[in-house]
Short mmCIF file of N, CA and C in Angstrom, two decimals:
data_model
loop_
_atom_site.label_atom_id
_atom_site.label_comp_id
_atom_site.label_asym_id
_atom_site.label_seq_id
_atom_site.Cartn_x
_atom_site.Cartn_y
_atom_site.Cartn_z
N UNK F 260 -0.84 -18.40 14.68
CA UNK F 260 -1.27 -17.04 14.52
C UNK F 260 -2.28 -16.73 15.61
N UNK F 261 -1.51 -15.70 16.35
CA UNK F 261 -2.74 -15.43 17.50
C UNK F 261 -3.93 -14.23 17.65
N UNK F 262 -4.80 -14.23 17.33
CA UNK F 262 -6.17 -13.68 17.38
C UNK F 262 -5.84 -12.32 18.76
N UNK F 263 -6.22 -11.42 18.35
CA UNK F 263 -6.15 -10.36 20.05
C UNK F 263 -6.46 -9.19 19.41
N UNK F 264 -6.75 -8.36 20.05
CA UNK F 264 -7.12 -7.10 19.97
C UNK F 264 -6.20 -5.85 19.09
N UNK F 265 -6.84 -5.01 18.30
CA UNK F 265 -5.77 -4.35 17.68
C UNK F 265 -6.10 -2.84 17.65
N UNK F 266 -4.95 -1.91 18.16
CA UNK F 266 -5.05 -0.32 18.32
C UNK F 266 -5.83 0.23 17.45
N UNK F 267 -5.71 -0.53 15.79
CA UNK F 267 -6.20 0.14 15.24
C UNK F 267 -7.53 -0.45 14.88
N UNK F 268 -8.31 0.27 13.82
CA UNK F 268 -9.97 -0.67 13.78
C UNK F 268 -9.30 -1.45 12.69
N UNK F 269 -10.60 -2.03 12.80
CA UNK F 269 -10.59 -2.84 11.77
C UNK F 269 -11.18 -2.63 10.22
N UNK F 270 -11.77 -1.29 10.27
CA UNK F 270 -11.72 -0.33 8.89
C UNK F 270 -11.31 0.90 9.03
N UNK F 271 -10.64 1.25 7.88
CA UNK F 271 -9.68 2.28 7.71
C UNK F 271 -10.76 3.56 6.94
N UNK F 272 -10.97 4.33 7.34
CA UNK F 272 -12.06 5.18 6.70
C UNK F 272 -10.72 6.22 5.64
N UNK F 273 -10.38 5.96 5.01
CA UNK F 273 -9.11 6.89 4.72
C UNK F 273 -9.66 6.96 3.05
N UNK F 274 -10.60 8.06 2.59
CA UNK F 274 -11.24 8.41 1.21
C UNK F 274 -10.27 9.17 1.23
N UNK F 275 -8.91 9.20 0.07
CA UNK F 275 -8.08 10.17 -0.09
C UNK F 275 -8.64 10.81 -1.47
N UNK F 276 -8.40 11.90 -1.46
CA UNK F 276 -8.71 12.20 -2.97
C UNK F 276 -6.97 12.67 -2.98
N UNK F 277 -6.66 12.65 -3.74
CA UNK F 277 -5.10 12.23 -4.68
C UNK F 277 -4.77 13.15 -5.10
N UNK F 278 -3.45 14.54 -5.51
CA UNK F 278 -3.07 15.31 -6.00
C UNK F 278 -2.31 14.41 -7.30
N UNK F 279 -2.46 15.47 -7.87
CA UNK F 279 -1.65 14.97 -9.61
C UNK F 279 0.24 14.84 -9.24
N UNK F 280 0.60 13.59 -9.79
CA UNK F 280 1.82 13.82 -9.95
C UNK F 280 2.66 13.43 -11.08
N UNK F 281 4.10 13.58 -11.65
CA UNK F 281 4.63 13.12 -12.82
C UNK F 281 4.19 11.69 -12.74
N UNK F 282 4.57 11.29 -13.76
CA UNK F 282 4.71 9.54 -13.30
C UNK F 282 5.54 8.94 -15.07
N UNK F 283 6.38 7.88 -14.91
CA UNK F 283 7.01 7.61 -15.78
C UNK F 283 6.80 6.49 -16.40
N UNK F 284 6.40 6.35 -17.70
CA UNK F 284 6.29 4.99 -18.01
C UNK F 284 7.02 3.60 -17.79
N UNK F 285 6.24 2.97 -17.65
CA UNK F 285 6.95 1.37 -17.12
C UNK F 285 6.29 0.20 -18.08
N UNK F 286 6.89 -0.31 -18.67
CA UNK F 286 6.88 -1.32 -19.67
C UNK F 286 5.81 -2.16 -19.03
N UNK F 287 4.25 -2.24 -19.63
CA UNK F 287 3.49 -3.19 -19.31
C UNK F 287 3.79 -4.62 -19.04
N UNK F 288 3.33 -5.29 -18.26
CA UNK F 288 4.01 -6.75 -17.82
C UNK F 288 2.72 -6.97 -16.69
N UNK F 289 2.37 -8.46 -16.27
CA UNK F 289 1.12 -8.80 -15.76
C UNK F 289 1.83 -8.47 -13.96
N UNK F 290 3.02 -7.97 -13.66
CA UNK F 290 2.88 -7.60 -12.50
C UNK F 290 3.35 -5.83 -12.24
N UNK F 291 3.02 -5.05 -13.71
CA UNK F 291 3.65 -3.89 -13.50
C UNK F 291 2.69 -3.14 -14.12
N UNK F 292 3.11 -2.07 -13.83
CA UNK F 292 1.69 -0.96 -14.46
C UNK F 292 2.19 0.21 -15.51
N UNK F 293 1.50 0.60 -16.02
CA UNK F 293 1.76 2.10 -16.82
C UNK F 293 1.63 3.17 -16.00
N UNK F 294 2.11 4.10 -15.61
CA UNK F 294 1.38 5.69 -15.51
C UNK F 294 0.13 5.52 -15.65
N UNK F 295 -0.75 5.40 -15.12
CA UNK F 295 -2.37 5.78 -14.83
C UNK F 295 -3.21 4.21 -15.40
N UNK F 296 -2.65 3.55 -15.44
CA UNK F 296 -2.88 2.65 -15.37
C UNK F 296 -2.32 1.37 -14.23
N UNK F 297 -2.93 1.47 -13.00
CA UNK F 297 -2.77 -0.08 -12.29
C UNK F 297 -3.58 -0.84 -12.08
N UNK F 298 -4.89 -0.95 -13.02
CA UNK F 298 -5.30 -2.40 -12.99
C UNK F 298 -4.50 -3.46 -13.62
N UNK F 299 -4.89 -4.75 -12.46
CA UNK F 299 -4.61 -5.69 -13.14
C UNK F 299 -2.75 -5.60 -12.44
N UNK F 300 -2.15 -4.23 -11.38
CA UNK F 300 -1.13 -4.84 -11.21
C UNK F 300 -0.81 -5.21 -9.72
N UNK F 301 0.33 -5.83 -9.47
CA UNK F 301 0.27 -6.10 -8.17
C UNK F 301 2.12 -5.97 -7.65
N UNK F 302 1.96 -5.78 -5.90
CA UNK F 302 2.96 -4.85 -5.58
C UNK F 302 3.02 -5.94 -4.44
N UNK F 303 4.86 -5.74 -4.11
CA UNK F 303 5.31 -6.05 -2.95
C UNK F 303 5.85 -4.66 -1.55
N UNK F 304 6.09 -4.64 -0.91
CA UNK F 304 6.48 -3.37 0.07
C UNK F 304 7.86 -3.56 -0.04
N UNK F 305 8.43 -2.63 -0.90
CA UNK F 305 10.29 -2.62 -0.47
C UNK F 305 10.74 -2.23 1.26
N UNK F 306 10.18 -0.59 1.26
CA UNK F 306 10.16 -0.14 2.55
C UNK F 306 9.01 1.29 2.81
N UNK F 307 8.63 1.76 3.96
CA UNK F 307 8.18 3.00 4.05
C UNK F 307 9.28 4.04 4.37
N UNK F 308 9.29 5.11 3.90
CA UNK F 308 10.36 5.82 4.24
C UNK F 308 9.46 7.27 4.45
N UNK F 309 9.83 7.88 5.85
CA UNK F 309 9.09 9.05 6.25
C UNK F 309 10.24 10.11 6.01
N UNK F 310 9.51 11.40 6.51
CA UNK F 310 10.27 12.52 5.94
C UNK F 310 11.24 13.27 6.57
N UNK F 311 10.73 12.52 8.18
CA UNK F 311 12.23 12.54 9.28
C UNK F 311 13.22 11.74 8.78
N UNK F 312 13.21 10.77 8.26
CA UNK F 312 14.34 10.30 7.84
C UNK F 312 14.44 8.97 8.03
N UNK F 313 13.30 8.30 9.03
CA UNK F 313 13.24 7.00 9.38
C UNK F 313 12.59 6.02 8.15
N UNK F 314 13.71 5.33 7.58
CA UNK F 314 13.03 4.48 7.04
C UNK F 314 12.98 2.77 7.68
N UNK F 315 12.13 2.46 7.12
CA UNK F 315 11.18 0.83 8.09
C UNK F 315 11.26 -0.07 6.66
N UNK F 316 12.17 -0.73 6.42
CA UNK F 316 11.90 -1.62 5.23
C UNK F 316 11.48 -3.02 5.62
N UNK F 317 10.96 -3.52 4.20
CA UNK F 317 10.44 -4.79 4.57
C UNK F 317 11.29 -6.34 4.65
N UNK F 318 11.42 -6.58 5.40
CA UNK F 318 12.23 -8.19 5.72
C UNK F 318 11.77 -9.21 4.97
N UNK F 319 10.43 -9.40 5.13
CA UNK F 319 10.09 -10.37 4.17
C UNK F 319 8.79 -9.78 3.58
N UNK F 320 9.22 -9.35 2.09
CA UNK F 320 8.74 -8.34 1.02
C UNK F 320 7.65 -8.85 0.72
N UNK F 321 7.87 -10.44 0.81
CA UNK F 321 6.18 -11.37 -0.02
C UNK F 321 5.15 -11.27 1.40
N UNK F 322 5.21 -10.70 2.86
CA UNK F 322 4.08 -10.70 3.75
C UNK F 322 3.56 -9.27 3.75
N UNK F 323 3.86 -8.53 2.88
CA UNK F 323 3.10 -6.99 2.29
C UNK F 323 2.77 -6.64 0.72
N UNK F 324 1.65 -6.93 0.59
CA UNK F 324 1.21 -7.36 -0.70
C UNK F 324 0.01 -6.08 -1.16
N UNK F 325 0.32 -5.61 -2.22
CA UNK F 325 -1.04 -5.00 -3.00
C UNK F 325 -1.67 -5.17 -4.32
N UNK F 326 -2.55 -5.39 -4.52
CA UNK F 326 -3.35 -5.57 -5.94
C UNK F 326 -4.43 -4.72 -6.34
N UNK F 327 -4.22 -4.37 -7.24
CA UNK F 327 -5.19 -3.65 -7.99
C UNK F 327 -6.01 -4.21 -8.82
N UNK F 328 -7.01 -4.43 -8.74
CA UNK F 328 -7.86 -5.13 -8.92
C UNK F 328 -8.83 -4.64 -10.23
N UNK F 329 -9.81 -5.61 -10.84
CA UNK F 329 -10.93 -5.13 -11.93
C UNK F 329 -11.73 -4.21 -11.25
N UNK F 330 -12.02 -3.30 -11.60
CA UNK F 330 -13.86 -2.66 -11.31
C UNK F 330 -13.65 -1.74 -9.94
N UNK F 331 -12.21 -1.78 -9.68
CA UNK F 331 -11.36 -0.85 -8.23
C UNK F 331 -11.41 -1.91 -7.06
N UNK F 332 -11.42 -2.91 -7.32
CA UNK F 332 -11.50 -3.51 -6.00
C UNK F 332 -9.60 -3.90 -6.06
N UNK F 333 -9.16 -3.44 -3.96
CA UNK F 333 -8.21 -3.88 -4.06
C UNK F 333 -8.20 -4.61 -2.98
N UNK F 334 -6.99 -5.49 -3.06
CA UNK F 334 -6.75 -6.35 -1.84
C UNK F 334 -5.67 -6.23 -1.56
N UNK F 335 -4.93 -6.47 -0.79
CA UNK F 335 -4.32 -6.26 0.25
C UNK F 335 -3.75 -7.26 1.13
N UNK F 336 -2.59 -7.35 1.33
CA UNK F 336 -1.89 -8.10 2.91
C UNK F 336 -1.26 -7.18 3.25
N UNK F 337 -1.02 -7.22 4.90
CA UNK F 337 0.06 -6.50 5.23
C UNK F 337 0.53 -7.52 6.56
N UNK F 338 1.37 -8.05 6.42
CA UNK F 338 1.78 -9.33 7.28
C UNK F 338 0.87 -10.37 7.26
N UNK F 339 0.68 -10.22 8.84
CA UNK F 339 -0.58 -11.51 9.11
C UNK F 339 -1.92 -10.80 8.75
N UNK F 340 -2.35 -9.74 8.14
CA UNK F 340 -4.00 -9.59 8.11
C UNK F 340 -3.92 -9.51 6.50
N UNK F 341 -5.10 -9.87 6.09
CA UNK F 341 -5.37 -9.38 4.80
C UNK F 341 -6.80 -8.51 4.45
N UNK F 342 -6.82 -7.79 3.20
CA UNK F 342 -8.15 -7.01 3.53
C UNK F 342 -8.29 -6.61 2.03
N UNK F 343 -9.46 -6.20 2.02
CA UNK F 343 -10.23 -5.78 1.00
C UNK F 343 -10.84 -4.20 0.91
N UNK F 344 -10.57 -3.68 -0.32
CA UNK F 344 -11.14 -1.84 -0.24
C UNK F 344 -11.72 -1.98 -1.44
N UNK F 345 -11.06 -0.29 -1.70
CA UNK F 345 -11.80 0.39 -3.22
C UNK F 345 -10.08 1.18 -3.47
N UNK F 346 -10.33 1.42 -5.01
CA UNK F 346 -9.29 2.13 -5.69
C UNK F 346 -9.57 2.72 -6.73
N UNK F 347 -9.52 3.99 -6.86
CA UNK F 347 -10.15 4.59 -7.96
C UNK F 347 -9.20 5.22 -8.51
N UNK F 348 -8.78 5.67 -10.23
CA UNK F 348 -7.80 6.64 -10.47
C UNK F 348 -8.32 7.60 -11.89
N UNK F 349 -8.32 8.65 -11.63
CA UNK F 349 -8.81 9.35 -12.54
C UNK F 349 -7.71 9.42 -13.28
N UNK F 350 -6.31 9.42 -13.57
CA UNK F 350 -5.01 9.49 -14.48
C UNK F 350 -3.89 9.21 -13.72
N UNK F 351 -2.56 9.57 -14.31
CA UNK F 351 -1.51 9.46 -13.90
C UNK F 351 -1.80 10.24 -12.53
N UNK F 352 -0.87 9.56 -12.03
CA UNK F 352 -0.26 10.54 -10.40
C UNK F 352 -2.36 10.17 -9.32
N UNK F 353 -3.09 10.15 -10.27
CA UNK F 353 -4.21 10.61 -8.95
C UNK F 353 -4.87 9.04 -8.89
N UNK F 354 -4.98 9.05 -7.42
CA UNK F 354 -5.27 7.88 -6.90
C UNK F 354 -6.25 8.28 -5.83
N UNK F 355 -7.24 7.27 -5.36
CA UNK F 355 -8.40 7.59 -4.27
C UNK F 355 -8.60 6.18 -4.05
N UNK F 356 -8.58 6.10 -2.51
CA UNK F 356 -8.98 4.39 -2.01
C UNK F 356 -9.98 5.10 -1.33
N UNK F 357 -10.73 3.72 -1.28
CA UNK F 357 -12.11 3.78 -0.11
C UNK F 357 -11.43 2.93 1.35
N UNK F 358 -12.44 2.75 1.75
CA UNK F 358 -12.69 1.99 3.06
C UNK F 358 -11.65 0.72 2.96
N UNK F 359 -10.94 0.33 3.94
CA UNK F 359 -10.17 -0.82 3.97
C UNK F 359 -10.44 -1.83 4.97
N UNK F 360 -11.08 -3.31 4.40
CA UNK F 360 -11.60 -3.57 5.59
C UNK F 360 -10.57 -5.02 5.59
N UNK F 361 -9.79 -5.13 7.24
CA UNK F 361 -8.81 -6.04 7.11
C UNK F 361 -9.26 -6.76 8.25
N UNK F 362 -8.48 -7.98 8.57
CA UNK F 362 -8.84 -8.96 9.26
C UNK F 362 -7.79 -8.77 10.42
N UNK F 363 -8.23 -8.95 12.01
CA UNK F 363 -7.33 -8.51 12.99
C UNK F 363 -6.47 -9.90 13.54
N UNK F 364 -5.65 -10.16 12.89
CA UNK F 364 -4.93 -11.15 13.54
C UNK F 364 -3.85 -9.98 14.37
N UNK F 365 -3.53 -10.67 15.55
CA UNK F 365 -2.26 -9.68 16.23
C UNK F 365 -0.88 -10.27 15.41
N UNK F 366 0.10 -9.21 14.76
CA UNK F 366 1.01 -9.64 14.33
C UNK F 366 2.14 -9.84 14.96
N UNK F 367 3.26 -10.36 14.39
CA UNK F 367 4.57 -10.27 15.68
C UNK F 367 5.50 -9.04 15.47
N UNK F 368 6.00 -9.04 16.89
CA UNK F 368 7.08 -8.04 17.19
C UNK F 368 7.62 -7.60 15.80
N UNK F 369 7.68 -6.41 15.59
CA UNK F 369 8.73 -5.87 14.06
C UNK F 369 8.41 -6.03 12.84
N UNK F 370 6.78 -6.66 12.69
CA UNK F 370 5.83 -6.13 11.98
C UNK F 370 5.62 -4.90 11.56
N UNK F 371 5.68 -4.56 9.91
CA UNK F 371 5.08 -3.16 9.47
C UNK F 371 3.61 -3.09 9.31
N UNK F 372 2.83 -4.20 9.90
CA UNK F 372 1.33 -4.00 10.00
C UNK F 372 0.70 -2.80 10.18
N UNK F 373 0.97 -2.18 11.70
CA UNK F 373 0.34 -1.39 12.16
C UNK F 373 1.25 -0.24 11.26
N UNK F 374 1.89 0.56 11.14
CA UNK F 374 2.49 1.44 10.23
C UNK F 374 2.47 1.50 9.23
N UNK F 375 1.85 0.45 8.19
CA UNK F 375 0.52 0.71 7.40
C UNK F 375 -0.58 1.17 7.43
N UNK F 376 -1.10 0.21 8.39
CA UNK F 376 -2.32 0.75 9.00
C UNK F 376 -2.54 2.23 9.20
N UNK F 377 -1.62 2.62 9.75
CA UNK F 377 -1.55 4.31 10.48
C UNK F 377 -1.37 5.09 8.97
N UNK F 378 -0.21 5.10 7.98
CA UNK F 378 0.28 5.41 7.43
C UNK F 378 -1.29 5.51 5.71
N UNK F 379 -1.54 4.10 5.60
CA UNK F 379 -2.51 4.51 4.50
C UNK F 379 -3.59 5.29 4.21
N UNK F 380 -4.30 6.36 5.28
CA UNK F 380 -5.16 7.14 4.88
C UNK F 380 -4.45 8.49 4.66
N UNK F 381 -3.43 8.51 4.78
CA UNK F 381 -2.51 9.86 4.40
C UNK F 381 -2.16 9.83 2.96
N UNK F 382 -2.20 8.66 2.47
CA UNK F 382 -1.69 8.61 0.74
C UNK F 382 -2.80 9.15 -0.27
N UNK F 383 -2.00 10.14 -1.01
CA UNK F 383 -2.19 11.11 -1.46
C UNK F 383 -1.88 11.60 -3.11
N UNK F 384 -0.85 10.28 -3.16
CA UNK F 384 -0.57 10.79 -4.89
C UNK F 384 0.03 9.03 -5.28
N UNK F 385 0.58 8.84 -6.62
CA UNK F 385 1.43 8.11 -6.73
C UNK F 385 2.32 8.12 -8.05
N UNK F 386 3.53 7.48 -7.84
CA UNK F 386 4.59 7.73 -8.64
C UNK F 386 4.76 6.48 -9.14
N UNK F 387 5.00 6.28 -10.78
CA UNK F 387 5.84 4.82 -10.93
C UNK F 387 6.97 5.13 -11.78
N UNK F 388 8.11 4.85 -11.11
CA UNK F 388 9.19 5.33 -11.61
C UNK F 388 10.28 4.23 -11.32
N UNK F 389 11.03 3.92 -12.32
CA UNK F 389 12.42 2.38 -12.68
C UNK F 389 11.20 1.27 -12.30
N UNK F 390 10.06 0.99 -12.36
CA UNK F 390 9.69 -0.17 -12.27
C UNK F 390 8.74 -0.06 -10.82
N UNK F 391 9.16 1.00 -9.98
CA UNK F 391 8.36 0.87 -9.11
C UNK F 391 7.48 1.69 -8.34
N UNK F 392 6.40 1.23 -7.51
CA UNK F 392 5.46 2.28 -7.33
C UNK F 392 5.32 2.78 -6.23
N UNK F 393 5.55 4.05 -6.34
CA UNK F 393 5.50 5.32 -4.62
C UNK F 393 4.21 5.77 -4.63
N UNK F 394 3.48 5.58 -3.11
CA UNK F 394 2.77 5.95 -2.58
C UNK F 394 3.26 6.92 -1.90
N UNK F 395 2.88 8.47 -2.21
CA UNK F 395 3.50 9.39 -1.82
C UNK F 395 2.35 10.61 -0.26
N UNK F 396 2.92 10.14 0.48
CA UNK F 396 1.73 10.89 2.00
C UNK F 396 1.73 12.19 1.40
N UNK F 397 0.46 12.64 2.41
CA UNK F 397 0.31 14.12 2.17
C UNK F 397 1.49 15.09 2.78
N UNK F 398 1.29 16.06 2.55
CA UNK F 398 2.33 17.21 2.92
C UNK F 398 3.47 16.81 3.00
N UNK F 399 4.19 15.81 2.26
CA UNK F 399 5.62 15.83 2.09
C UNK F 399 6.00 14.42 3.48
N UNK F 400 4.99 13.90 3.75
CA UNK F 400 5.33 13.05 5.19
C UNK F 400 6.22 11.82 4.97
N UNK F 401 6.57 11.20 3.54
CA UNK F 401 7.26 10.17 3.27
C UNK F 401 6.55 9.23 1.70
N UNK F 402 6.80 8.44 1.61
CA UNK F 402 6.65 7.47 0.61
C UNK F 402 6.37 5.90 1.21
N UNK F 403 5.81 5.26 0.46
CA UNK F 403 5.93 3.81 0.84
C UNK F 403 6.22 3.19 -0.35
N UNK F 404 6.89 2.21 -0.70
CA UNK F 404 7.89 2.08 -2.03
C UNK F 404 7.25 0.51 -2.10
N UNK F 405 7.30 0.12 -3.19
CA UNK F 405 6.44 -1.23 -3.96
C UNK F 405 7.03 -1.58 -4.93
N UNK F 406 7.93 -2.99 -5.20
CA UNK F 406 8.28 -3.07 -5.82
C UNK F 406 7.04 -4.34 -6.88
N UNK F 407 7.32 -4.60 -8.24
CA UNK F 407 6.76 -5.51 -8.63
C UNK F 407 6.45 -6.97 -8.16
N UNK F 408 5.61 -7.29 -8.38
CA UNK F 408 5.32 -9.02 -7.12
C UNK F 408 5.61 -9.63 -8.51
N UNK F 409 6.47 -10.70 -7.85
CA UNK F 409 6.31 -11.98 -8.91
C UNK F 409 5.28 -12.92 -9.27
#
């Protein structure tokens, strides 16, 4: 794993405050969540899918990781870096992260690192619907899709 410089920082200042959205119940289980409830769950990256039409899915689902954590703390992988924030949710659909602070390893070629990176201070709502959870961008810009981690 090679150490080098990265476009983006190394904290994500991205305080979203969250619009309300439906959200559908999902059978509690220690890696799945309720509607307004995701502590305590944790997520793999199926794919990001934007609103041009490009979707970027994940190859290997277990090197993009999210957890929701006790007391809002979340953590995070996204390939080779891992990192630590905040997660707050006032109910269904509304979600608010703080600061994301990740570790800069340079990742390899065809990595969804950085398109996370870019992509998470735009998230804006979330959906859990058949089991899984959409991070939905602002103004209609796409989704990033999560399925349950084993």
């Amino acid at each position: 794993m090679k150490l080098g410089r990265r476009a983006s920082a190394c904290w994500i200042a991205g305080v979203a405050m969250l619009s309300g959205a439906c959200a559908t119940t999902v059978p509690p289980g220690p890696a799945s969540a309720t509607s307004g409830n995701l502590e305590g769950s944790s997520w793999r990256l199926v794919q990001i899918a934007m609103s041009d039409g490009v979707t970027r899915p994940a190859i290997e689902r277990s090197r993009y990781t999210i957890g929701f954590g006790k007391q809002g703390v979340l953590n995070v992988r996204f390939d080779c870096n891992r990192g630590r924030g905040s997660w707050a949710s006032s109910g269904p659909g509304n979600l608010e992260f703080g600061p994301l602070a990740l570790t800069r390893a340079l990742c390899p070629t065809g990595s969804l690192h950085d398109e996370l990176v870019r992509q998470w201070p735009y998230v804006r709502s979330y959906l859990v619907k058949d089991g899984r959870l959409f991070l939905v961008l602002m103004a209609d810009g796409g989704t990033i899709e999560f399925e349950p981690a084993p």
